[in-house]
Amino acid sequence: MEDMQAFNMPQEEDSDLFLTTFGHSVTGPGHKYGPAVRSYHLIHFILAGRGTFQANQHTYHLHAGQGFLIEPDYQTTYQSDEQEPWTYIWVAFSGSRAPQIIASLGLSQAGPIYACTEEQGAKLAAYVQDMLAHNSFTLSGRYYRLGLLMQFLSVLAEAQRDLLPPADNNTYISHMTNFIRAHLEEPFTVQDLADYMNLNRSYVTTLFKRYLHCSPHEYIQNCRLTKAEHLLQTTTFSVESIACSCGYAKSDSFQRAFLRKAGMTPTAYRRQQQSPYLQATDIKSIKKS
């Protein structure tokens, strides 16, 4: 059961940033959404209660004052607590600027959780309620809601301020992580990344370890394998094709890396995670080949 106020906006293909949906939900005990994959960036904030959020094989136990990000093309599930069902708000947006905005906030699907003070949370709730009150399709309504979205994001930036690196280094990290996510199918190296940024390789490593708490190689590998998990779950592409799509020149090196991360082979992971329909489709495609 769910008592929900929501509004979905029409697609704006020519816009660099636009709202796609926003709303407020009071859920019943155990209310569940997913597994599902979105085509836009979606940010939830919990106003009251508790629940769980599942993404990338991780389960996060969350409560009022916390929020979570869902990026496009990732399968996620979230569920309200049986004893203390949660109430939450959300905003979702798309456009060419959306990935850069998410990166600037220090959020990603690998690190999707954030927290706000009571005052910050009240502001987020007020902005979403204001959006719901101005949901017309007029041009003035569109610009008004976009302004509210920017204020919503400014509160998140304030909440994340102490977790973000200084402006200059944050710019480096944002550019590098954007580059990595945009070129996962290419077998580039850490040196290639350093050359792209015109930085010393050792300095690149220092930035990653200081602000992302891992080496550049570990970050790149995690992004590649996260993409591989998604493709194994949602497509019938061959393991060889997925390896190539994730930047591995050789299938056996991909399989070794995947085994280390997931504790099973890509084929075994696919059998465990895929829907019966996709498994049947995969079997048919194998028989025809």
CSV table of C-alpha atoms in Angstrom, one decimal:
chain,number,residue,atom,x,y,z
A,1,MET,CA,0.0,0.0,0.0
A,2,GLU,CA,1.2,3.5,-0.8
A,3,ASP,CA,-0.3,7.0,-0.5
A,4,MET,CA,1.5,8.8,-3.3
A,5,GLN,CA,1.5,12.3,-4.8
A,6,ALA,CA,3.5,12.2,-8.0
A,7,PHE,CA,3.8,14.1,-11.3
A,8,ASN,CA,5.5,12.9,-14.5
A,9,MET,CA,6.8,15.4,-17.0
A,10,PRO,CA,6.9,15.0,-20.8
A,11,GLN,CA,10.3,14.2,-22.4
A,12,GLU,CA,12.3,17.2,-23.5
A,13,GLU,CA,14.8,15.9,-26.1
A,14,ASP,CA,16.4,19.2,-26.8
A,15,SER,CA,17.0,20.3,-23.2
A,16,ASP,CA,20.3,19.9,-21.3
A,17,LEU,CA,18.5,19.5,-18.0
A,18,PHE,CA,14.8,18.8,-17.3
A,19,LEU,CA,12.6,17.2,-14.6
A,20,THR,CA,11.1,13.9,-15.5
A,21,THR,CA,9.2,13.1,-12.3
A,22,PHE,CA,8.8,14.2,-8.7
A,23,GLY,CA,6.6,13.3,-5.8
A,24,HIS,CA,5.9,12.4,-2.2
A,25,SER,CA,5.0,9.0,-0.9
A,26,VAL,CA,3.7,7.6,2.4
A,27,THR,CA,4.2,3.8,2.2
A,28,GLY,CA,2.6,0.9,4.0
A,29,PRO,CA,4.6,-1.8,5.8
A,30,GLY,CA,6.9,-3.8,3.5
A,31,HIS,CA,5.9,-1.8,0.4
A,32,LYS,CA,8.4,-2.7,-2.3
A,33,TYR,CA,9.5,-1.1,-5.6
A,34,GLY,CA,11.6,-3.1,-8.0
A,35,PRO,CA,13.7,-4.7,-9.2
A,36,ALA,CA,13.6,-2.0,-11.8
A,37,VAL,CA,15.8,0.0,-14.1
A,38,ARG,CA,15.3,3.7,-14.7
A,39,SER,CA,16.3,5.8,-17.7
A,40,TYR,CA,16.9,8.9,-15.7
A,41,HIS,CA,18.7,10.1,-12.5
A,42,LEU,CA,16.5,9.6,-9.5
A,43,ILE,CA,17.1,11.0,-6.0
A,44,HIS,CA,15.1,9.9,-2.9
A,45,PHE,CA,15.1,11.5,0.5
A,46,ILE,CA,13.5,9.8,3.6
A,47,LEU,CA,11.4,12.0,5.7
A,48,ALA,CA,10.3,9.4,8.3
A,49,GLY,CA,10.6,5.7,9.0
A,50,ARG,CA,13.0,3.1,7.7
A,51,GLY,CA,13.7,0.8,4.8
A,52,THR,CA,16.3,-0.9,2.6
A,53,PHE,CA,17.8,0.0,-0.7
A,54,GLN,CA,19.5,-2.7,-2.9
A,55,ALA,CA,22.0,-1.8,-5.6
A,56,ASN,CA,25.1,-3.4,-7.1
A,57,GLN,CA,24.7,-6.5,-4.8
A,58,HIS,CA,24.7,-4.2,-1.7
A,59,THR,CA,21.9,-3.7,0.7
A,60,TYR,CA,21.7,-0.4,2.5
A,61,HIS,CA,19.6,0.0,5.7
A,62,LEU,CA,18.4,3.5,5.7
A,63,HIS,CA,16.3,5.8,8.0
A,64,ALA,CA,14.9,9.3,8.2
A,65,GLY,CA,17.4,12.0,7.3
A,66,GLN,CA,19.2,9.8,4.7
A,67,GLY,CA,18.7,9.6,0.9
A,68,PHE,CA,19.8,7.5,-2.0
A,69,LEU,CA,20.6,8.0,-5.7
A,70,ILE,CA,19.5,5.8,-8.6
A,71,GLU,CA,21.4,6.3,-11.8
A,72,PRO,CA,20.2,5.3,-15.3
A,73,ASP,CA,20.4,1.7,-16.4
A,74,TYR,CA,21.1,0.2,-13.0
A,75,GLN,CA,18.8,-2.4,-11.5
A,76,THR,CA,17.7,-1.4,-8.0
A,77,THR,CA,15.1,-2.4,-5.4
A,78,TYR,CA,13.9,-0.5,-2.3
A,79,GLN,CA,11.5,-1.6,0.4
A,80,SER,CA,9.7,0.0,3.3
A,81,ASP,CA,10.3,-1.4,6.8
A,82,GLU,CA,7.6,-3.7,8.3
A,83,GLN,CA,7.6,-1.9,11.6
A,84,GLU,CA,8.5,1.6,10.7
A,85,PRO,CA,7.4,2.1,7.0
A,86,TRP,CA,9.0,5.1,5.4
A,87,THR,CA,7.8,8.3,4.0
A,88,TYR,CA,9.9,9.8,1.2
A,89,ILE,CA,10.1,12.4,-1.5
A,90,TRP,CA,11.9,12.2,-4.8
A,91,VAL,CA,13.0,14.1,-7.8
A,92,ALA,CA,14.2,12.7,-11.1
A,93,PHE,CA,15.9,14.5,-14.0
A,94,SER,CA,17.6,13.9,-17.3
A,95,GLY,CA,19.6,15.8,-19.9
A,96,SER,CA,23.2,16.1,-21.0
A,97,ARG,CA,24.1,18.0,-17.9
A,98,ALA,CA,22.7,15.4,-15.5
A,99,PRO,CA,25.8,13.2,-15.2
A,100,GLN,CA,28.0,16.1,-14.5
A,101,ILE,CA,25.6,17.4,-11.8
A,102,ILE,CA,25.5,14.0,-10.1
A,103,ALA,CA,29.3,13.8,-10.2
A,104,SER,CA,29.7,17.3,-8.8
A,105,LEU,CA,27.6,16.2,-5.7
A,106,GLY,CA,30.0,13.3,-5.0
A,107,LEU,CA,27.3,10.8,-5.6
A,108,SER,CA,27.4,7.7,-7.9
A,109,GLN,CA,25.8,4.3,-8.0
A,110,ALA,CA,29.0,3.0,-6.3
A,111,GLY,CA,28.4,5.5,-3.5
A,112,PRO,CA,24.7,6.3,-3.6
A,113,ILE,CA,23.9,7.3,0.0
A,114,TYR,CA,23.8,10.8,1.5
A,115,ALA,CA,22.6,12.4,4.7
A,116,CYS,CA,21.0,15.8,5.5
A,117,THR,CA,20.4,17.7,8.7
A,118,GLU,CA,16.8,18.3,9.9
A,119,GLU,CA,16.9,21.8,8.5
A,120,GLN,CA,18.2,20.6,5.1
A,121,GLY,CA,15.6,17.9,4.9
A,122,ALA,CA,12.8,20.3,5.6
A,123,LYS,CA,14.0,22.4,2.7
A,124,LEU,CA,14.1,19.4,0.3
A,125,ALA,CA,10.5,18.5,1.3
A,126,ALA,CA,9.3,22.1,0.8
A,127,TYR,CA,10.8,22.3,-2.7
A,128,VAL,CA,9.1,19.1,-3.8
A,129,GLN,CA,5.8,20.2,-2.3
A,130,ASP,CA,6.2,23.5,-4.2
A,131,MET,CA,6.8,21.5,-7.4
A,132,LEU,CA,3.6,19.6,-6.8
A,133,ALA,CA,1.8,22.8,-6.4
A,134,HIS,CA,3.1,24.2,-9.7
A,135,ASN,CA,2.7,21.3,-12.0
A,136,SER,CA,1.2,23.0,-15.0
A,137,PHE,CA,2.6,22.4,-18.5
A,138,THR,CA,3.1,26.1,-19.2
A,139,LEU,CA,6.5,27.6,-19.9
A,140,SER,CA,6.4,29.6,-16.7
A,141,GLY,CA,5.6,26.4,-14.8
A,142,ARG,CA,8.5,24.6,-16.4
A,143,TYR,CA,11.0,27.3,-15.5
A,144,TYR,CA,9.6,27.6,-12.0
A,145,ARG,CA,10.1,23.9,-11.4
A,146,LEU,CA,13.5,23.9,-12.9
A,147,GLY,CA,14.5,26.7,-10.4
A,148,LEU,CA,13.2,24.5,-7.6
A,149,LEU,CA,15.2,21.6,-8.9
A,150,MET,CA,18.4,23.8,-8.7
A,151,GLN,CA,17.5,24.8,-5.1
A,152,PHE,CA,17.0,21.1,-4.3
A,153,LEU,CA,20.4,20.3,-5.7
A,154,SER,CA,22.0,23.3,-3.8
A,155,VAL,CA,20.8,21.7,-0.5
A,156,LEU,CA,22.4,18.4,-1.5
A,157,ALA,CA,25.6,20.2,-2.4
A,158,GLU,CA,25.6,21.8,1.1
A,159,ALA,CA,24.9,18.5,2.7
A,160,GLN,CA,27.8,16.9,0.8
A,161,ARG,CA,30.2,19.8,1.3
A,162,ASP,CA,32.4,18.2,3.9
A,163,LEU,CA,32.7,15.0,1.9
A,164,LEU,CA,33.7,16.7,-1.3
A,165,PRO,CA,37.3,17.6,-2.2
A,166,PRO,CA,38.3,21.2,-2.8
A,167,ALA,CA,36.9,22.8,-5.9
A,168,ASP,CA,40.0,22.3,-8.1
A,169,ASN,CA,40.6,18.7,-7.2
A,170,ASN,CA,36.9,18.0,-7.3
A,171,THR,CA,36.9,19.2,-10.9
A,172,TYR,CA,39.7,16.8,-11.7
A,173,ILE,CA,37.9,13.9,-10.1
A,174,SER,CA,34.6,14.8,-11.8
A,175,HIS,CA,36.3,15.0,-15.2
A,176,MET,CA,38.2,11.7,-14.7
A,177,THR,CA,35.2,9.7,-13.4
A,178,ASN,CA,33.0,11.1,-16.3
A,179,PHE,CA,35.8,10.1,-18.7
A,180,ILE,CA,35.9,6.6,-17.3
A,181,ARG,CA,32.2,6.0,-17.4
A,182,ALA,CA,32.0,7.4,-21.0
A,183,HIS,CA,34.8,5.1,-22.3
A,184,LEU,CA,34.2,1.8,-20.5
A,185,GLU,CA,34.1,-0.1,-23.7
A,186,GLU,CA,37.6,1.1,-24.6
A,187,PRO,CA,40.7,-0.7,-23.1
A,188,PHE,CA,42.4,2.5,-21.8
A,189,THR,CA,45.0,2.5,-19.0
A,190,VAL,CA,45.6,4.7,-16.0
A,191,GLN,CA,48.4,6.4,-18.0
A,192,ASP,CA,45.9,7.2,-20.8
A,193,LEU,CA,43.6,8.8,-18.2
A,194,ALA,CA,46.5,10.8,-16.8
A,195,ASP,CA,47.5,11.9,-20.3
A,196,TYR,CA,43.9,13.0,-21.0
A,197,MET,CA,43.9,15.2,-17.9
A,198,ASN,CA,47.5,16.4,-18.6
A,199,LEU,CA,48.4,15.2,-15.1
A,200,ASN,CA,51.2,13.2,-13.6
A,201,ARG,CA,50.1,9.6,-13.2
A,202,SER,CA,51.2,9.5,-9.5
A,203,TYR,CA,49.2,12.6,-8.9
A,204,VAL,CA,46.1,11.0,-10.4
A,205,THR,CA,46.6,8.0,-8.1
A,206,THR,CA,47.0,10.4,-5.1
A,207,LEU,CA,43.7,12.1,-6.0
A,208,PHE,CA,41.8,8.8,-6.3
A,209,LYS,CA,43.1,7.4,-3.1
A,210,ARG,CA,42.5,10.7,-1.1
A,211,TYR,CA,38.9,11.4,-2.4
A,212,LEU,CA,37.6,8.0,-3.6
A,213,HIS,CA,39.5,5.8,-1.3
A,214,CYS,CA,40.8,3.5,-4.1
A,215,SER,CA,43.3,3.5,-6.8
A,216,PRO,CA,42.4,4.6,-10.4
A,217,HIS,CA,42.8,1.0,-11.5
A,218,GLU,CA,40.4,-0.3,-8.9
A,219,TYR,CA,37.9,2.4,-9.7
A,220,ILE,CA,38.1,1.6,-13.5
A,221,GLN,CA,37.8,-2.1,-12.8
A,222,ASN,CA,34.8,-1.7,-10.5
A,223,CYS,CA,33.0,0.4,-13.1
A,224,ARG,CA,33.7,-2.1,-15.9
A,225,LEU,CA,32.5,-5.0,-13.7
A,226,THR,CA,29.4,-3.2,-12.6
A,227,LYS,CA,28.5,-2.6,-16.2
A,228,ALA,CA,29.2,-6.3,-16.9
A,229,GLU,CA,26.8,-7.3,-14.1
A,230,HIS,CA,24.1,-5.1,-15.5
A,231,LEU,CA,24.5,-6.5,-19.0
A,232,LEU,CA,24.5,-10.1,-17.7
A,233,GLN,CA,21.3,-9.4,-15.8
A,234,THR,CA,19.4,-7.6,-18.6
A,235,THR,CA,20.7,-8.9,-22.0
A,236,THR,CA,21.4,-12.1,-23.9
A,237,PHE,CA,24.8,-10.9,-25.2
A,238,SER,CA,27.5,-13.5,-25.2
A,239,VAL,CA,30.1,-13.4,-22.5
A,240,GLU,CA,32.7,-12.5,-25.1
A,241,SER,CA,30.6,-9.6,-26.3
A,242,ILE,CA,30.1,-8.3,-22.8
A,243,ALA,CA,33.8,-8.5,-22.1
A,244,CYS,CA,34.5,-6.4,-25.2
A,245,SER,CA,31.7,-3.9,-24.3
A,246,CYS,CA,33.3,-3.5,-20.9
A,247,GLY,CA,36.8,-2.8,-22.2
A,248,TYR,CA,38.4,-6.2,-21.8
A,249,ALA,CA,40.5,-7.2,-24.8
A,250,LYS,CA,40.5,-10.8,-23.8
A,251,SER,CA,37.5,-12.8,-22.5
A,252,ASP,CA,39.6,-14.9,-20.1
A,253,SER,CA,41.0,-11.8,-18.4
A,254,PHE,CA,37.4,-10.5,-18.0
A,255,GLN,CA,36.3,-13.9,-16.6
A,256,ARG,CA,39.1,-13.9,-14.0
A,257,ALA,CA,38.3,-10.4,-12.9
A,258,PHE,CA,34.6,-11.1,-12.7
A,259,LEU,CA,35.2,-14.3,-10.6
A,260,ARG,CA,37.3,-12.3,-8.1
A,261,LYS,CA,34.6,-9.7,-7.7
A,262,ALA,CA,31.4,-11.8,-7.7
A,263,GLY,CA,32.8,-15.2,-6.5
A,264,MET,CA,31.4,-16.9,-9.6
A,265,THR,CA,31.8,-17.0,-13.3
A,266,PRO,CA,29.8,-14.6,-15.6
A,267,THR,CA,27.8,-17.5,-16.9
A,268,ALA,CA,26.9,-18.7,-13.3
A,269,TYR,CA,26.0,-15.1,-12.3
A,270,ARG,CA,23.7,-14.8,-15.4
A,271,ARG,CA,21.9,-18.0,-14.5
A,272,GLN,CA,21.4,-16.8,-10.9
A,273,GLN,CA,20.3,-13.2,-11.7
A,274,GLN,CA,18.4,-13.3,-15.0
A,275,SER,CA,14.7,-13.5,-15.4
A,276,PRO,CA,13.3,-16.8,-16.7
A,277,TYR,CA,12.3,-15.0,-19.9
A,278,LEU,CA,15.8,-13.9,-20.7
A,279,GLN,CA,17.2,-17.2,-19.7
A,280,ALA,CA,14.8,-18.9,-22.2
A,281,THR,CA,15.7,-16.4,-24.9
A,282,ASP,CA,19.4,-17.0,-24.3
A,283,ILE,CA,18.9,-20.8,-24.6
A,284,LYS,CA,17.1,-20.3,-27.9
A,285,SER,CA,19.8,-18.1,-29.3
A,286,ILE,CA,22.4,-20.7,-28.4
A,287,LYS,CA,20.5,-23.5,-30.1
A,288,LYS,CA,20.2,-21.4,-33.3
A,289,SER,CA,23.9,-20.6,-33.4
